[in-house]
Tab-separated table of C-alpha atoms in Angstrom:
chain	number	residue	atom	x	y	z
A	1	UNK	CA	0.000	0.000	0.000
A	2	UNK	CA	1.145	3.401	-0.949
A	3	UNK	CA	-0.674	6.352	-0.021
A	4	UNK	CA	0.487	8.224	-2.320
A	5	UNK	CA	-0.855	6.200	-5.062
A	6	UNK	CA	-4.132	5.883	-2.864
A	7	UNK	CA	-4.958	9.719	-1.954
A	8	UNK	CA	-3.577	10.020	-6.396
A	9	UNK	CA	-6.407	7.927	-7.571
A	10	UNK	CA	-8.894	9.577	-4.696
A	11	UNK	CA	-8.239	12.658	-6.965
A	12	UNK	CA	-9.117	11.035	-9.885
A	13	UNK	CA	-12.332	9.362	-8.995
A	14	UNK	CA	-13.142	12.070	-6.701
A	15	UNK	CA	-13.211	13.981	-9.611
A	16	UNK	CA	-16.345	12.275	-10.762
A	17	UNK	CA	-17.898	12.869	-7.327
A	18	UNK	CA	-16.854	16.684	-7.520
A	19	UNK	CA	-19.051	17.058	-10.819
A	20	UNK	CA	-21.764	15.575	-10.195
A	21	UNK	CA	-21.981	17.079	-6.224
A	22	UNK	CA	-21.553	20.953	-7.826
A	23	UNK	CA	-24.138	19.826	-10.117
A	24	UNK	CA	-26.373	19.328	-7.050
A	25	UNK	CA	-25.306	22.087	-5.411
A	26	UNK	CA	-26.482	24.718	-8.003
A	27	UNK	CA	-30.195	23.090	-8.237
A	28	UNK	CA	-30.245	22.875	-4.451
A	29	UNK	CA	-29.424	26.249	-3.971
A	30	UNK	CA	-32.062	27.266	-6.652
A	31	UNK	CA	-34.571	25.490	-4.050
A	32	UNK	CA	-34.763	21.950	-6.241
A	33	UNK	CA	-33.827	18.851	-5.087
A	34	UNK	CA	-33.255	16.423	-7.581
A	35	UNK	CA	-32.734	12.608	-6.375
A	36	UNK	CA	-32.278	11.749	-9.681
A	37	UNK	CA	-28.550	12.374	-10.149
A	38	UNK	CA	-27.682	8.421	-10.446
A	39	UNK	CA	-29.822	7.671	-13.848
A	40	UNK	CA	-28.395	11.281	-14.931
A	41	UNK	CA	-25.405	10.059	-14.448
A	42	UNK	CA	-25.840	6.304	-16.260
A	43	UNK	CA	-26.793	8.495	-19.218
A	44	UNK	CA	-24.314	10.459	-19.030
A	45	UNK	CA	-22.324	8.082	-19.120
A	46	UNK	CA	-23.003	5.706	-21.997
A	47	UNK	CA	-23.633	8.488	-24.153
A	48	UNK	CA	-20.371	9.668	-24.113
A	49	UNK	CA	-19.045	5.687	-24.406
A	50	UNK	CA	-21.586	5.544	-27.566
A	51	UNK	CA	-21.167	8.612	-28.896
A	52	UNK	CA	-16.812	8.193	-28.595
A	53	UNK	CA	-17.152	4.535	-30.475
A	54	UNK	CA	-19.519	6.281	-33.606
A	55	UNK	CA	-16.767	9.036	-34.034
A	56	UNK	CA	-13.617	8.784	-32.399
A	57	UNK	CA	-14.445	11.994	-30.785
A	58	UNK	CA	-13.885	11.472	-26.899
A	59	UNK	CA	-14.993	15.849	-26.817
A	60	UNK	CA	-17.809	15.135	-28.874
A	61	UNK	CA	-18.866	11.983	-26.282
A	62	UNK	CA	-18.732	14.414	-23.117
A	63	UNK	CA	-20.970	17.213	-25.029
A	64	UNK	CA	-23.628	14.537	-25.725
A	65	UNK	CA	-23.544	13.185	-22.468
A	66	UNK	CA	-24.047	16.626	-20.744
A	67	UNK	CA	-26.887	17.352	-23.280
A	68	UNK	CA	-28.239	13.983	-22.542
A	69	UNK	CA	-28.127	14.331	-18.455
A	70	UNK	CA	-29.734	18.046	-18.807
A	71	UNK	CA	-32.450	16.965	-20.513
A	72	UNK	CA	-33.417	14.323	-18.186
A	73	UNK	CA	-33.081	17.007	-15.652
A	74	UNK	CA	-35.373	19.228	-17.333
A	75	UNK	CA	-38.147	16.177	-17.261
A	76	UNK	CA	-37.410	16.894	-13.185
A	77	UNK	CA	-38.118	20.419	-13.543
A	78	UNK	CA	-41.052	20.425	-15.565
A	79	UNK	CA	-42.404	17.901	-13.185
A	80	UNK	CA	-41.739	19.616	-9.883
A	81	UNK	CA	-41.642	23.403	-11.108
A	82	UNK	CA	-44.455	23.438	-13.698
A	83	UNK	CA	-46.785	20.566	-11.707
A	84	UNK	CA	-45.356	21.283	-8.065
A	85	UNK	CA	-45.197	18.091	-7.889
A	86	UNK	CA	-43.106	16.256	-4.920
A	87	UNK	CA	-39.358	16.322	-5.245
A	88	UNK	CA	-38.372	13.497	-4.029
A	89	UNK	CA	-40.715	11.109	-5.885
A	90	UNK	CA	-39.657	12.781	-9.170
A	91	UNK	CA	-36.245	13.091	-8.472
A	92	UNK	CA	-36.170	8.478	-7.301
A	93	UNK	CA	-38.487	8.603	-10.777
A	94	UNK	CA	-36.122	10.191	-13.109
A	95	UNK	CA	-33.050	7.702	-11.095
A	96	UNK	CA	-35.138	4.676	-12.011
A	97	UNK	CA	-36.185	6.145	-15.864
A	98	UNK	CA	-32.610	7.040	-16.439
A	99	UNK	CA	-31.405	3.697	-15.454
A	100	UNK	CA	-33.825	1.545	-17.458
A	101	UNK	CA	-32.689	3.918	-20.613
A	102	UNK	CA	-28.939	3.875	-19.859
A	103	UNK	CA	-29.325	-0.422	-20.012
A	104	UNK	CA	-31.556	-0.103	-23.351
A	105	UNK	CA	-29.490	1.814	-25.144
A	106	UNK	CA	-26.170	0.643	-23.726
A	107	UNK	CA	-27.102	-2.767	-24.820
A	108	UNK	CA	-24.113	-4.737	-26.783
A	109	UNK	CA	-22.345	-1.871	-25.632
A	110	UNK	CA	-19.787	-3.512	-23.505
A	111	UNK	CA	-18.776	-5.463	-26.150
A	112	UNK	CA	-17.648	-2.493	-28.321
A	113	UNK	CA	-14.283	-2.951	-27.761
A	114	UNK	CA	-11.505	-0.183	-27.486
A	115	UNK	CA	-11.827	3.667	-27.761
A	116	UNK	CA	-9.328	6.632	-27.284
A	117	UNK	CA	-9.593	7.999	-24.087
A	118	UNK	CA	-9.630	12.095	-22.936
A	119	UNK	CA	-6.052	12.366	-22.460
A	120	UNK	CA	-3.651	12.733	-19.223
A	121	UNK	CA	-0.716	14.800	-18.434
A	122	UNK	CA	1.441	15.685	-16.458
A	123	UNK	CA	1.820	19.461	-15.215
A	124	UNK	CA	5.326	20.865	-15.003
A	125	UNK	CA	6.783	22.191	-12.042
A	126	UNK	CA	3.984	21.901	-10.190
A	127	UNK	CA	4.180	17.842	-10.456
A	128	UNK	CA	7.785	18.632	-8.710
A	129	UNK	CA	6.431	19.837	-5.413
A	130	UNK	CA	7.074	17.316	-2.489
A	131	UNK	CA	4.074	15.094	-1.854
A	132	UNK	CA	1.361	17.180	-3.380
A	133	UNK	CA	2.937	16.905	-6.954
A	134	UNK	CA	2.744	13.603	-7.516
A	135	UNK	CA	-1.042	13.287	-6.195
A	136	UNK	CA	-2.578	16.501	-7.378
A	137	UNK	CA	-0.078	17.118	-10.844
A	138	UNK	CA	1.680	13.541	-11.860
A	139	UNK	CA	-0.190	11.658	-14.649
A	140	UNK	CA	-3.736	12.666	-14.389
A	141	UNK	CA	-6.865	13.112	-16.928
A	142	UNK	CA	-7.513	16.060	-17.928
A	143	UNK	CA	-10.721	15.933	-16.331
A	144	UNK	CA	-8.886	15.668	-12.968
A	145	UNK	CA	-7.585	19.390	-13.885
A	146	UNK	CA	-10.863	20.723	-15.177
A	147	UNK	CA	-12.104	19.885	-11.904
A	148	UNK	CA	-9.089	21.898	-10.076
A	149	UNK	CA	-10.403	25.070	-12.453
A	150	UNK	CA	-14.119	24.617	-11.843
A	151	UNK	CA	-13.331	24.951	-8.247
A	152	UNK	CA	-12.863	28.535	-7.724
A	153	UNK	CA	-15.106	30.013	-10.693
A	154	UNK	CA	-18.108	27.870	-8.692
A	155	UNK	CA	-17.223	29.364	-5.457
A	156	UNK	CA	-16.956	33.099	-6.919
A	157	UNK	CA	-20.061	32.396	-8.810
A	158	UNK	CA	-22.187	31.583	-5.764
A	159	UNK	CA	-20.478	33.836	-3.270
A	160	UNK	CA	-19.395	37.222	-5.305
A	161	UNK	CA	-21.150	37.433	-8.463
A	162	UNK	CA	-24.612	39.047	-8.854
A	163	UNK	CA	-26.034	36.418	-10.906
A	164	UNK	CA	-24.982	33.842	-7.979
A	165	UNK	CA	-27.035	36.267	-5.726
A	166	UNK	CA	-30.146	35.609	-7.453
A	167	UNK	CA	-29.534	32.298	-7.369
A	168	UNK	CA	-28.937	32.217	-3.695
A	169	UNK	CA	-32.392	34.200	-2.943
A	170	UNK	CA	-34.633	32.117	-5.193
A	171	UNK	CA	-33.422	29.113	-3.133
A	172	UNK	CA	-33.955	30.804	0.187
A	173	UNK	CA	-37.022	33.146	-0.290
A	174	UNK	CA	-38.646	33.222	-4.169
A	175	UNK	CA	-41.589	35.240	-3.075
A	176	UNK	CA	-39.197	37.970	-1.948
A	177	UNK	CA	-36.771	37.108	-5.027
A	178	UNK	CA	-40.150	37.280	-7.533
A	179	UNK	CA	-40.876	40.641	-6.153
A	180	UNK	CA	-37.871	42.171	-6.853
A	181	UNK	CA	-37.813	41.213	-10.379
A	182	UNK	CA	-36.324	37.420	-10.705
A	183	UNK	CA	-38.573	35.083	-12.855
A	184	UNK	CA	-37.908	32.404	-10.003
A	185	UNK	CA	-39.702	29.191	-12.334
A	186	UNK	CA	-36.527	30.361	-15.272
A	187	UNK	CA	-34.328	30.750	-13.373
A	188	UNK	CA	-35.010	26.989	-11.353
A	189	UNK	CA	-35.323	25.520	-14.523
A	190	UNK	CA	-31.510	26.959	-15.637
A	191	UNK	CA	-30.026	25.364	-12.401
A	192	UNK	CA	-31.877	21.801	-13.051
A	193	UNK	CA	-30.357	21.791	-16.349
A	194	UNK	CA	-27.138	22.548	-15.173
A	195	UNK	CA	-26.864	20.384	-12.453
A	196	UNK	CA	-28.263	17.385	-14.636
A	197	UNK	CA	-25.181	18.618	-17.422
A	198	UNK	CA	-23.063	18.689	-14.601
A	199	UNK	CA	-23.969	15.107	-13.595
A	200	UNK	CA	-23.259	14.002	-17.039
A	201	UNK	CA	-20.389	15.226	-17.404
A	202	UNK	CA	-19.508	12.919	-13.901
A	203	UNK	CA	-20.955	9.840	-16.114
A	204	UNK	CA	-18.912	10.420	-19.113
A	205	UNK	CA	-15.614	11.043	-17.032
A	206	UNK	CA	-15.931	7.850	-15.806
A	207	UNK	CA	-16.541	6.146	-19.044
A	208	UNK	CA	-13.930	8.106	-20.773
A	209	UNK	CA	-11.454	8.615	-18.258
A	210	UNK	CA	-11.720	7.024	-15.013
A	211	UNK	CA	-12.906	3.703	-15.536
A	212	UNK	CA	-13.125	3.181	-19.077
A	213	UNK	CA	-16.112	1.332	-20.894
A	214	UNK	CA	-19.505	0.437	-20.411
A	215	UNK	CA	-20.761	-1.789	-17.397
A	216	UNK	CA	-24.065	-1.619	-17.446
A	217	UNK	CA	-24.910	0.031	-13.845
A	218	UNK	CA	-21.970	-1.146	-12.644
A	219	UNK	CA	-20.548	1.527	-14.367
A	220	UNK	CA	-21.331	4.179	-11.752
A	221	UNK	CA	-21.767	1.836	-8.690
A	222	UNK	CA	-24.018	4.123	-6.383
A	223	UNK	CA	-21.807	7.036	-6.605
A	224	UNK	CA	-24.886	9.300	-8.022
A	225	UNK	CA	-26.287	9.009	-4.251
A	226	UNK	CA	-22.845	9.454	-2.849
A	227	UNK	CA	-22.997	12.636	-4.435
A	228	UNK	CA	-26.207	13.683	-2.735
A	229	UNK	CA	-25.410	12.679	0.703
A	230	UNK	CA	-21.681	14.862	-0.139
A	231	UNK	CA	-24.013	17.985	-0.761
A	232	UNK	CA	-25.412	17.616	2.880
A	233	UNK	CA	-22.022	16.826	4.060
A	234	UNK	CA	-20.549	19.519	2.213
A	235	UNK	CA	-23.117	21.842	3.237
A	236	UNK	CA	-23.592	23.691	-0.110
A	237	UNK	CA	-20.398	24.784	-0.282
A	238	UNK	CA	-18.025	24.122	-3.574
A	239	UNK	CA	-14.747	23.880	-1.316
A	240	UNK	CA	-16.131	21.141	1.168
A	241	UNK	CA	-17.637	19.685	-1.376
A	242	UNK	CA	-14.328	18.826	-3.059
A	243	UNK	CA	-12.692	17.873	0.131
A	244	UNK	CA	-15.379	15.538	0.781
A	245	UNK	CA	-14.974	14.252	-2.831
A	246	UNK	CA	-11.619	13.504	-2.829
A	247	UNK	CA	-11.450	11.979	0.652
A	248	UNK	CA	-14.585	9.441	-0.384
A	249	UNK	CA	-12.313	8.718	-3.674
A	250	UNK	CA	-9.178	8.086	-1.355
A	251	UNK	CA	-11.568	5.594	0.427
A	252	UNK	CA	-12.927	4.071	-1.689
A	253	UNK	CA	-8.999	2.782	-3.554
A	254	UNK	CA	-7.981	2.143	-0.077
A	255	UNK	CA	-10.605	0.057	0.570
A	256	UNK	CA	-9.549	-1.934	-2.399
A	257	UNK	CA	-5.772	-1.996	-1.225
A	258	UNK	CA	-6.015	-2.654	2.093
A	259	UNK	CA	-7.063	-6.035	0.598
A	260	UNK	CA	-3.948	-7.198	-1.405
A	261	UNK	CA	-1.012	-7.658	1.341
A	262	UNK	CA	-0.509	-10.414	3.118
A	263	UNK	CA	0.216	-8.537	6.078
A	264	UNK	CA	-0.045	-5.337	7.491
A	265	UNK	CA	2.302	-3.593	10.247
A	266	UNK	CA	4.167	-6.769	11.303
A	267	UNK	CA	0.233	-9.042	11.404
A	268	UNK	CA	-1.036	-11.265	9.418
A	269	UNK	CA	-3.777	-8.939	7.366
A	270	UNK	CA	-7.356	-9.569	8.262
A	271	UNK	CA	-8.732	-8.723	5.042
A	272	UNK	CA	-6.676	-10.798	3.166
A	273	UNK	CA	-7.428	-13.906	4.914
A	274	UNK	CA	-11.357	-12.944	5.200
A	275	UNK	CA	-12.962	-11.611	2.215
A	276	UNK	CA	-16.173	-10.595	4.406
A	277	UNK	CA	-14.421	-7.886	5.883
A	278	UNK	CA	-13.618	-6.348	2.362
A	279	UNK	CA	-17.283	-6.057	1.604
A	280	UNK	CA	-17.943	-4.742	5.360
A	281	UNK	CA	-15.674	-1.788	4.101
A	282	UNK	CA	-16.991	-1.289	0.511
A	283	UNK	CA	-19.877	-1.038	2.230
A	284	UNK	CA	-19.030	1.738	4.439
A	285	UNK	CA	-19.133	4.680	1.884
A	286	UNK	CA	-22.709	4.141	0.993
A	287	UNK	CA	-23.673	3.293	4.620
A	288	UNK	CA	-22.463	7.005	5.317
A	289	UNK	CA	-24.594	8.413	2.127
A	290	UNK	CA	-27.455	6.719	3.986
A	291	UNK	CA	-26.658	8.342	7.749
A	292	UNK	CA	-26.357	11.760	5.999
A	293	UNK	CA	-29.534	11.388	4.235
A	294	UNK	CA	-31.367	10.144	6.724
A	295	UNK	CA	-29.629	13.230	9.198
A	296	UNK	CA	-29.982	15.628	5.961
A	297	UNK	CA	-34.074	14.454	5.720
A	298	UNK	CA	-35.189	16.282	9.258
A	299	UNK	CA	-36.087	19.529	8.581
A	300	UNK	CA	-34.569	21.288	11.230
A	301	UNK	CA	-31.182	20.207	11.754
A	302	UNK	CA	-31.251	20.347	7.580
A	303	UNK	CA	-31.429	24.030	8.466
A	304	UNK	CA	-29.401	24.230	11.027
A	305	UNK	CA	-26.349	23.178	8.505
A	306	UNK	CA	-26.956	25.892	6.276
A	307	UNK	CA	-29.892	23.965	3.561
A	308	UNK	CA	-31.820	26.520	1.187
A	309	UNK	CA	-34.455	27.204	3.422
A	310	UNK	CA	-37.286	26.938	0.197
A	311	UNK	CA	-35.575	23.663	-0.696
A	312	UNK	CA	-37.917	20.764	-1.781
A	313	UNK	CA	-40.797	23.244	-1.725
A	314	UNK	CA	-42.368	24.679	-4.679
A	315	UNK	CA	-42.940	28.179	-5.667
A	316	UNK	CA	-46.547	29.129	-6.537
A	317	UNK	CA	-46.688	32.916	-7.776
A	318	UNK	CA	-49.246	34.916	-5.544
A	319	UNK	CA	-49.662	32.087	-2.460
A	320	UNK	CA	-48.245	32.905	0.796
A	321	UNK	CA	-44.079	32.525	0.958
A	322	UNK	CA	-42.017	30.221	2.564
């Protein structure tokens, strides 16, 4: 076990996490919650693996795949903004309709064979610095580094720019935010679509970059809800929401390493020996997801961690605010 290689691919698969938590961030704040990021994601992710074996085009697979994703995401929006219908049924609706067409259309699919993958690189001088080069700037996709660059531009977005300011109030008061002039339903609708691109683009990193190829549902494992218990975890904020990313990616390899030696410190290794102890620890990242759901579910202490206070409640022009 080296944890350097570990907390090195925790950045990489974390980066799938990252996307597809900002995603859920931005349609959170806007007051929507959309459960749905898992079948966005499947999408998302064999369009891009169909879309790179028809042209060659790995570019062309990740635009499709973000197109694909949004428009699921605006099926969620027209269903819970338009209808005011309930959030959380549409949201586990659109998980289980973009699963079922992920599998149709991703039929034969893992049998396509071989494709060129987004490519990875390593970042000079920076890949020199002690310890951080080699995990953050040694060998990685460059999805890994589009992640590094959303970072900040989400963060100044939400925090410093006007048009993150709007955003902000619809999710915390759209009666006030309709009075002073924002069209609250266009505005929810934008951040749906986004966050459902966003999610996409975490499906088609992993079939293009991360884990190449098409597994069926295998091929993003759960970490859709990961993502949604990270935004709780992360409390709506871009930052935490990477550190949580990265640390469940770290977890998630170590898991898987902790398995191979024979021993560990001097003993013979437990989870070498017992294979039920591996799957007691791949278990452990989506037993968290469930804690912080279930934590991230009551109302109040929701609150009390900084939630959109209009979140999961829709907006109906001239009835009483929230």
């Amino acid at each position: 076990m080296d944890p350097i290689i570990i907390l090195q691919a925790g950045v990489a698969s974390g980066t799938v996490l990252l996307f597809a938590t900002i995603g859920e961030i931005f349609a959170e704040r806007s007051g929507v919650l959309n459960l749905g990021v898992e079948g966005m994601m499947l999408m998302g992710a064999m369009s891009a693996f169909s879309v790179t074996v028809a042209t060659g085009n790995g570019w062309l697979g990740l635009l499709v795949a973000m197109l694909m994703a949004g428009l699921l995401a605006i099926l969620h929006g027209i269903v819970t903004i338009h209808f005011q219908a309930d959030q959380v049924v549409s949201g586990l609706a659109l998980t289980f309709l973009g699963t079922g067409l992920s599998l149709v259309f991703g039929e034969g699919l893992s049998k396509a064979g071989t494709i060129t993958l987004l490519p990875r690189f390593t970042v000079p001088l920076l890949s020199a610095i002690p310890v951080v080069g080699p995990i953050f700037f040694t060998d990685q996709s460059v999805m890994v580094y589009v992640g590094f660059a959303m970072l900040p531009l989400v963060w100044f977005y939400i925090n410093r720019t006007r048009p993150g300011l709007h955003l902000r109030a619809i999710g915390e008061n759209p009666t006030a935010a309709d009075a002073m002039g924002l069209n609250v339903y266009q505005l929810r609708y934008f951040y749906v679509f986004l966050g459902g691109m966003l999610a996409g683009l975490a499906g088609g990193t992993i079939s293009l970059a991360i884990s190449p190829g098409w597994f069926s549902e295998l091929t993003t494992s759960g970490q859709g809800w990961i993502a949604v218990g990270l935004v709780i975890f992360a409390q709506w904020d871009p930052w935490r929401a990477a550190f949580g990313s990265y640390a469940f990616g770290a977890l998630r390899r170590a898991i898987l390493d902790i398995q191979g030696p024979t021993t560990l410190f001097g003993f013979n290794n437990p989870f070498y020996y017992n294979p039920y102890y591996g799957f007691f620890m791949q278990m452990l990242p989506y037993a968290f997801t469930i804690i912080v759901l279930i934590i991230g579910s009551r109302q109040a202490l929701r609150q009390r961690l900084g939630a959109p206070a209009a979140l999961g409640l829709p907006y109906v022009r001239g009835e009483r605010g929230h």
